[in-house]
Amino acid sequence: MKRILMTLFIISMLSGCNADKPVSQTIFAMDTVMEITAYTDTETLTEAINEINRLDSIWSASKKDSFVYKLNKDKTADADKDTLSLLNTEKEIFTISEGAFDPTVYPVVEEWGFISKDFHVPDEAVIQKLLKNVDFDKVTIQGNKVSLENKNASLDMGAAAKGYTSQKITDLFREKGVSSALVALGGNIQALGTKPDGSLWRIGIQDPDSEGYIGVVDVADKAVVTSGGYQRFFEENGVTYHHIINPKTGYPAGSGLVSATIVSSNGTKADCLSTAVFVMGLEKAAEMWQKSSDFAMILVDENKKIYVTEDIADNFTCETDFEIIRKEG
Ligand code: ADP
Ligand code: MG
């Protein structure tokens, strides 16, 4: 329902544009509803859709001929250019997040039932055993050969694939001379250029507690990616468990944040970072942001307090007060 509302929100913004009609298509890929809207021809749109499906078939953890499936089964597999590029960005975010972002947490995600949808709280002993296999440093890349040094390890691209894909699609549109498009892959939104009338794209940031928005961010040429515990979860004995796992504990991240939004011109980084920041929590995320210059954050904590980094504050509109995180020194 929330996703449908997001789509309607975007469409209503588009209908306010007084340029030529955009082409638009909705598909289901990477386990989510995707809506691509671009001021281009249907041929270019079809090319973009084909590319999404191609990347989905490489990175699906369940499709038997995918790269990820082969890697997890054989512990080694040859990667294509896109996969190498994705893995390199993942390595970078694994490092700067001090392991909060770690695709090898996958066996733990599976154990909680988030892949099979057979949800349950695992035994503590099982979690501890699985955690021994979690370490992205033990995923090695030599040439185009990717190997899992740890023979019980496996990984998935769930936290980064949509971000890489939105980046790839906006790059493809740009190369074709498209100057205005909105790529919405579930909660991953990437804007190409501005709206045709030159105004900024208005992206709603979902309210974790309702079907509305906590605010709106105005952007051009940026990805806006949100990770939140409200997206995929189950309840057992009155406790809610969500799908973003702290790789240090094996349990759903409980950092005090209920949602983490990253705004960046790099869609791949934005997706990795939204997951990382959700795990890290406010303080550690702010420290990481202090040392970086290529992303901004909009964070919501358990008390619904909103924190916005100064590099996006002027573009963020919200009905309630929010605290601005500033660069030190
Ligand atoms: P979504 O894909 O639901 O929008 P995210 O981008 O935050 O949300 O990715 C969550 C997915 O990433 C999970 O479904 C799981 O497959 C995987 N994952 C869970 N925890 C982590 C983590 N700490 N680091 C990397 N990947 C994770
Ligand atoms: Mg992510």
Short mmCIF file of C-alpha atoms and ligand atoms in Angstrom, two decimals:
data_model
loop_
_atom_site.label_atom_id
_atom_site.label_comp_id
_atom_site.label_asym_id
_atom_site.label_seq_id
_atom_site.Cartn_x
_atom_site.Cartn_y
_atom_site.Cartn_z
CA MET A 1 0.00 0.00 0.00
CA LYS A 2 2.80 2.39 0.96
CA ARG A 3 4.55 1.64 -2.30
CA ILE A 4 1.40 2.30 -4.27
CA LEU A 5 1.01 5.62 -2.50
CA MET A 6 4.63 6.49 -3.29
CA THR A 7 3.93 5.73 -6.94
CA LEU A 8 0.78 7.86 -6.93
CA PHE A 9 2.73 10.64 -5.28
CA ILE A 10 5.34 10.54 -8.00
CA ILE A 11 2.76 10.33 -10.76
CA SER A 12 0.89 13.31 -9.34
CA MET A 13 4.13 15.27 -9.43
CA LEU A 14 4.75 14.26 -13.01
CA SER A 15 1.30 15.27 -14.11
CA GLY A 16 2.16 18.78 -12.96
CA CYS A 17 4.83 19.00 -15.66
CA ASN A 18 3.90 20.83 -18.81
CA ALA A 19 6.38 19.16 -21.16
CA ASP A 20 5.80 16.31 -23.62
CA LYS A 21 4.19 13.26 -22.06
CA PRO A 22 6.66 10.87 -20.43
CA VAL A 23 6.76 7.13 -21.11
CA SER A 24 6.31 4.97 -18.07
CA GLN A 25 6.36 1.28 -17.15
CA THR A 26 5.79 -0.68 -13.97
CA ILE A 27 7.48 -4.06 -13.51
CA PHE A 28 8.15 -6.49 -10.68
CA ALA A 29 11.85 -7.34 -10.34
CA MET A 30 14.35 -7.75 -7.48
CA ASP A 31 11.41 -8.66 -5.25
CA THR A 32 9.89 -5.20 -5.54
CA VAL A 33 7.54 -3.05 -7.63
CA MET A 34 9.50 -0.78 -9.94
CA GLU A 35 8.26 2.22 -11.86
CA ILE A 36 10.37 3.84 -14.55
CA THR A 37 9.25 7.17 -15.95
CA ALA A 38 11.30 9.00 -18.55
CA TYR A 39 10.93 11.75 -21.11
CA THR A 40 12.06 9.54 -23.96
CA ASP A 41 10.77 7.04 -26.51
CA THR A 42 9.40 3.57 -25.76
CA GLU A 43 12.44 1.92 -27.39
CA THR A 44 14.81 3.49 -24.84
CA LEU A 45 12.40 2.61 -22.03
CA THR A 46 12.32 -1.02 -23.20
CA GLU A 47 16.13 -1.07 -23.25
CA ALA A 48 16.11 0.11 -19.61
CA ILE A 49 13.57 -2.56 -18.59
CA ASN A 50 15.66 -5.26 -20.32
CA GLU A 51 18.73 -4.07 -18.42
CA ILE A 52 16.88 -4.27 -15.08
CA ASN A 53 15.80 -7.84 -15.86
CA ARG A 54 19.37 -8.75 -16.92
CA LEU A 55 20.86 -7.44 -13.65
CA ASP A 56 18.09 -9.19 -11.68
CA SER A 57 18.99 -12.49 -13.34
CA ILE A 58 22.70 -12.06 -12.44
CA TRP A 59 22.12 -11.09 -8.80
CA SER A 60 19.11 -13.16 -7.81
CA ALA A 61 20.12 -15.46 -4.95
CA SER A 62 17.46 -18.00 -5.93
CA LYS A 63 17.60 -18.23 -9.76
CA LYS A 64 19.75 -21.28 -10.48
CA ASP A 65 21.87 -19.80 -13.28
CA SER A 66 22.62 -16.50 -11.53
CA PHE A 67 26.12 -15.42 -10.57
CA VAL A 68 25.13 -15.18 -6.89
CA TYR A 69 23.57 -18.66 -6.87
CA LYS A 70 26.71 -20.16 -8.46
CA LEU A 71 29.03 -18.31 -6.09
CA ASN A 72 27.09 -19.46 -3.03
CA LYS A 73 26.99 -23.07 -4.28
CA ASP A 74 30.51 -23.51 -5.72
CA LYS A 75 32.23 -20.82 -3.54
CA THR A 76 33.79 -19.39 -6.68
CA ALA A 77 32.35 -17.85 -9.85
CA ASP A 78 33.36 -15.57 -12.72
CA ALA A 79 31.89 -12.10 -12.45
CA ASP A 80 30.91 -9.70 -15.22
CA LYS A 81 31.80 -5.99 -15.28
CA ASP A 82 28.68 -4.87 -13.40
CA THR A 83 29.14 -7.43 -10.63
CA LEU A 84 32.81 -6.44 -10.14
CA SER A 85 31.83 -2.78 -9.97
CA LEU A 86 29.04 -3.53 -7.47
CA LEU A 87 31.33 -5.68 -5.30
CA ASN A 88 33.98 -2.95 -5.23
CA THR A 89 31.50 -0.35 -3.97
CA GLU A 90 30.22 -2.88 -1.43
CA LYS A 91 33.80 -3.42 -0.21
CA GLU A 92 34.24 0.34 0.19
CA ILE A 93 31.06 0.71 2.27
CA PHE A 94 31.87 -2.45 4.29
CA THR A 95 35.16 -0.73 5.23
CA ILE A 96 33.89 2.77 6.05
CA SER A 97 30.90 1.37 7.97
CA GLU A 98 33.26 -0.88 9.96
CA GLY A 99 31.30 -3.97 8.94
CA ALA A 100 27.76 -2.66 9.57
CA PHE A 101 27.18 -3.26 5.87
CA ASP A 102 28.14 -6.86 5.11
CA PRO A 103 26.49 -8.89 2.30
CA THR A 104 27.83 -12.14 3.87
CA VAL A 105 25.25 -11.75 6.65
CA TYR A 106 22.96 -13.59 4.17
CA PRO A 107 22.90 -17.02 5.97
CA VAL A 108 21.62 -15.20 9.07
CA VAL A 109 18.96 -13.34 7.03
CA GLU A 110 17.92 -16.76 5.63
CA GLU A 111 17.78 -18.34 9.10
CA TRP A 112 15.32 -15.66 10.28
CA GLY A 113 13.10 -16.71 7.35
CA PHE A 114 13.32 -13.47 5.38
CA ILE A 115 14.06 -15.34 2.14
CA SER A 116 11.62 -18.28 2.45
CA LYS A 117 9.02 -16.13 4.31
CA ASP A 118 8.91 -18.95 6.90
CA PHE A 119 9.66 -16.40 9.64
CA HIS A 120 10.88 -17.42 13.10
CA VAL A 121 13.27 -16.29 15.82
CA PRO A 122 16.31 -18.62 15.52
CA ASP A 123 17.99 -20.31 18.49
CA GLU A 124 20.82 -18.23 19.91
CA ALA A 125 23.27 -21.11 19.31
CA VAL A 126 22.32 -21.25 15.64
CA ILE A 127 22.87 -17.49 15.25
CA GLN A 128 26.29 -17.72 16.91
CA LYS A 129 27.30 -20.60 14.63
CA LEU A 130 26.19 -18.73 11.51
CA LEU A 131 27.97 -15.53 12.58
CA LYS A 132 31.30 -17.39 12.27
CA ASN A 133 30.75 -17.37 8.49
CA VAL A 134 30.04 -13.65 8.29
CA ASP A 135 33.02 -11.60 7.06
CA PHE A 136 33.07 -9.76 3.75
CA ASP A 137 36.87 -9.50 4.01
CA LYS A 138 36.92 -13.23 3.19
CA VAL A 139 35.31 -12.59 -0.18
CA THR A 140 38.24 -12.23 -2.56
CA ILE A 141 38.39 -10.83 -6.08
CA GLN A 142 41.21 -11.82 -8.44
CA GLY A 143 40.74 -10.57 -11.97
CA ASN A 144 37.12 -11.47 -12.64
CA LYS A 145 37.12 -14.50 -10.31
CA VAL A 146 35.21 -14.02 -7.06
CA SER A 147 35.76 -16.56 -4.26
CA LEU A 148 34.33 -17.21 -0.83
CA GLU A 149 37.37 -18.22 1.22
CA ASN A 150 35.09 -19.33 4.00
CA LYS A 151 33.46 -22.51 2.70
CA ASN A 152 30.32 -22.03 4.80
CA ALA A 153 29.79 -18.46 3.64
CA SER A 154 27.20 -17.14 1.23
CA LEU A 155 26.10 -13.65 0.27
CA ASP A 156 23.31 -11.69 -1.35
CA MET A 157 23.09 -8.34 -3.11
CA GLY A 158 19.74 -7.41 -1.54
CA ALA A 159 21.06 -4.26 0.12
CA ALA A 160 22.79 -2.84 -2.97
CA ALA A 161 21.37 -4.27 -6.22
CA LYS A 162 18.51 -1.79 -6.57
CA GLY A 163 20.88 1.13 -6.03
CA TYR A 164 23.32 -0.11 -8.66
CA THR A 165 20.42 -0.72 -11.03
CA SER A 166 18.93 2.77 -10.61
CA GLN A 167 22.38 4.22 -11.25
CA LYS A 168 22.87 2.07 -14.36
CA ILE A 169 19.45 3.03 -15.75
CA THR A 170 19.92 6.77 -15.20
CA ASP A 171 23.40 6.49 -16.82
CA LEU A 172 21.84 4.65 -19.77
CA PHE A 173 19.19 7.36 -20.18
CA ARG A 174 21.82 10.11 -19.95
CA GLU A 175 23.94 8.43 -22.66
CA LYS A 176 20.85 8.34 -24.89
CA GLY A 177 20.41 12.09 -24.45
CA VAL A 178 17.49 11.86 -22.00
CA SER A 179 17.52 14.81 -19.63
CA SER A 180 14.58 14.02 -17.35
CA ALA A 181 13.59 10.72 -15.73
CA LEU A 182 12.60 9.19 -12.44
CA VAL A 183 13.61 5.62 -11.63
CA ALA A 184 11.70 4.26 -8.62
CA LEU A 185 12.78 0.77 -7.59
CA GLY A 186 10.70 0.23 -4.45
CA GLY A 187 12.18 2.60 -1.85
CA ASN A 188 15.14 3.37 -4.11
CA ILE A 189 14.47 6.52 -6.11
CA GLN A 190 16.95 8.03 -8.56
CA ALA A 191 16.26 11.26 -10.42
CA LEU A 192 17.89 12.13 -13.72
CA GLY A 193 18.13 15.87 -14.25
CA THR A 194 15.20 18.03 -13.20
CA LYS A 195 11.55 17.87 -14.15
CA PRO A 196 11.12 19.05 -17.76
CA ASP A 197 10.05 22.51 -16.57
CA GLY A 198 13.40 22.89 -14.79
CA SER A 199 12.03 22.49 -11.27
CA LEU A 200 13.50 19.95 -8.86
CA TRP A 201 12.04 16.48 -8.39
CA ARG A 202 10.06 16.30 -5.14
CA ILE A 203 10.64 12.96 -3.38
CA GLY A 204 8.51 12.03 -0.38
CA ILE A 205 10.30 10.42 2.57
CA GLN A 206 7.99 7.77 3.97
CA ASP A 207 6.66 8.04 7.50
CA PRO A 208 7.71 4.75 9.18
CA ASP A 209 4.44 4.76 11.19
CA SER A 210 1.85 5.67 8.61
CA GLU A 211 1.16 5.76 4.92
CA GLY A 212 2.09 9.41 4.70
CA TYR A 213 5.41 11.20 4.52
CA ILE A 214 7.62 12.75 7.17
CA GLY A 215 8.84 15.29 4.64
CA VAL A 216 9.88 15.98 1.09
CA VAL A 217 13.34 16.35 -0.39
CA ASP A 218 13.86 18.36 -3.58
CA VAL A 219 16.62 17.02 -5.83
CA ALA A 220 18.15 16.95 -9.31
CA ASP A 221 20.53 14.20 -10.49
CA LYS A 222 20.44 12.38 -7.17
CA ALA A 223 19.49 9.03 -5.69
CA VAL A 224 17.25 9.10 -2.61
CA VAL A 225 17.32 5.72 -0.86
CA THR A 226 15.58 4.76 2.37
CA SER A 227 16.14 1.71 4.58
CA GLY A 228 13.69 1.08 7.37
CA GLY A 229 12.60 -1.65 9.73
CA TYR A 230 8.99 -1.09 8.63
CA GLN A 231 9.62 -2.40 5.11
CA ARG A 232 9.88 -6.16 5.73
CA PHE A 233 9.14 -7.62 9.13
CA PHE A 234 7.23 -10.24 11.14
CA GLU A 235 5.85 -10.44 14.64
CA GLU A 236 6.40 -13.21 17.18
CA ASN A 237 5.04 -13.09 20.75
CA GLY A 238 4.27 -9.41 20.36
CA VAL A 239 7.80 -8.48 19.27
CA THR A 240 8.52 -7.12 15.78
CA TYR A 241 11.58 -8.39 13.90
CA HIS A 242 12.74 -6.72 10.67
CA HIS A 243 15.01 -7.73 7.78
CA ILE A 244 18.09 -5.57 8.31
CA ILE A 245 20.48 -7.60 10.42
CA ASN A 246 23.36 -6.29 12.52
CA PRO A 247 26.28 -8.47 11.30
CA LYS A 248 27.91 -8.22 14.75
CA THR A 249 24.94 -9.65 16.69
CA GLY A 250 22.93 -11.65 14.14
CA TYR A 251 19.75 -9.90 15.31
CA PRO A 252 17.66 -7.22 13.55
CA ALA A 253 19.50 -3.92 13.96
CA GLY A 254 18.31 -1.97 16.98
CA SER A 255 20.38 1.16 16.61
CA GLY A 256 17.60 3.53 17.66
CA LEU A 257 16.81 4.58 14.09
CA VAL A 258 13.51 3.69 12.44
CA SER A 259 14.54 4.95 9.04
CA ALA A 260 17.70 6.07 7.27
CA THR A 261 17.62 7.98 3.98
CA ILE A 262 20.73 8.68 1.93
CA VAL A 263 20.84 11.34 -0.78
CA SER A 264 23.78 10.97 -3.15
CA SER A 265 24.68 11.35 -6.81
CA ASN A 266 25.95 7.76 -6.61
CA GLY A 267 22.94 5.40 -6.45
CA THR A 268 25.01 2.31 -5.61
CA LYS A 269 26.66 3.99 -2.64
CA ALA A 270 23.33 5.44 -1.52
CA ASP A 271 21.78 1.95 -1.29
CA CYS A 272 24.75 0.39 0.55
CA LEU A 273 24.91 3.39 2.89
CA SER A 274 21.20 3.41 3.74
CA THR A 275 21.50 -0.15 5.02
CA ALA A 276 24.81 0.62 6.78
CA VAL A 277 23.48 3.75 8.49
CA PHE A 278 20.31 1.99 9.65
CA VAL A 279 22.57 -0.58 11.38
CA MET A 280 25.09 1.97 12.71
CA GLY A 281 22.67 4.40 14.35
CA LEU A 282 22.83 8.18 14.64
CA GLU A 283 26.20 8.73 16.30
CA LYS A 284 28.32 6.35 14.25
CA ALA A 285 26.58 7.39 11.04
CA ALA A 286 27.26 11.06 11.83
CA GLU A 287 30.96 10.22 12.42
CA MET A 288 31.13 8.44 9.07
CA TRP A 289 29.40 11.40 7.36
CA GLN A 290 31.91 13.84 8.92
CA LYS A 291 34.73 12.03 7.07
CA SER A 292 32.87 11.80 3.74
CA SER A 293 31.72 14.33 1.19
CA ASP A 294 29.59 12.39 -1.27
CA PHE A 295 26.35 11.72 0.61
CA ALA A 296 23.75 13.45 2.79
CA MET A 297 21.42 11.85 5.36
CA ILE A 298 17.85 12.21 6.66
CA LEU A 299 17.40 10.06 9.78
CA VAL A 300 14.37 9.32 11.95
CA ASP A 301 14.82 7.91 15.45
CA GLU A 302 12.48 5.85 17.65
CA ASN A 303 11.01 9.05 19.14
CA LYS A 304 10.21 10.30 15.62
CA LYS A 305 12.90 12.94 15.93
CA ILE A 306 14.31 13.88 12.53
CA TYR A 307 18.00 14.61 11.88
CA VAL A 308 19.16 16.11 8.58
CA THR A 309 22.75 16.74 7.51
CA GLU A 310 23.49 20.35 6.59
CA ASP A 311 24.31 19.50 2.96
CA ILE A 312 20.64 18.66 2.23
CA ALA A 313 18.84 20.72 4.91
CA ASP A 314 17.91 23.58 2.55
CA ASN A 315 16.25 21.08 0.19
CA PHE A 316 14.26 19.31 2.91
CA THR A 317 10.72 20.41 3.80
CA CYS A 318 8.86 19.01 6.77
CA GLU A 319 5.98 20.08 9.00
CA THR A 320 7.81 19.36 12.25
CA ASP A 321 11.14 20.65 13.58
CA PHE A 322 14.29 18.80 12.69
CA GLU A 323 17.84 18.90 13.96
CA ILE A 324 20.64 19.77 11.56
CA ILE A 325 23.88 17.77 11.75
CA ARG A 326 26.77 20.09 10.85
CA LYS A 327 30.34 19.51 9.66
CA GLU A 328 32.85 19.97 12.45
CA GLY A 329 35.92 22.14 12.06
P1 ADP B 1 15.44 -3.11 0.93
O1 ADP B 1 16.21 -3.87 -0.08
O2 ADP B 1 14.37 -3.90 1.61
O3 ADP B 1 14.97 -1.79 0.43
P2 ADP B 1 17.98 -2.64 2.16
O4 ADP B 1 18.58 -1.97 0.98
O5 ADP B 1 18.31 -2.02 3.48
O6 ADP B 1 16.42 -2.74 2.11
O7 ADP B 1 18.52 -4.14 2.11
C1 ADP B 1 18.06 -5.14 2.98
C2 ADP B 1 18.47 -6.50 2.46
O8 ADP B 1 19.89 -6.62 2.48
C3 ADP B 1 17.95 -7.64 3.30
O9 ADP B 1 16.76 -8.15 2.77
C4 ADP B 1 19.08 -8.66 3.24
O10 ADP B 1 18.95 -9.45 2.07
C5 ADP B 1 20.31 -7.83 3.13
N1 ADP B 1 20.89 -7.41 4.43
C6 ADP B 1 20.34 -7.43 5.67
N2 ADP B 1 21.17 -6.90 6.58
C7 ADP B 1 22.29 -6.51 5.91
C8 ADP B 1 23.53 -5.90 6.28
N3 ADP B 1 23.78 -5.54 7.55
N4 ADP B 1 24.44 -5.67 5.31
C9 ADP B 1 24.21 -6.01 4.03
N5 ADP B 1 23.08 -6.60 3.60
C10 ADP B 1 22.13 -6.84 4.53
MG MG B 2 20.26 -0.63 0.96
#
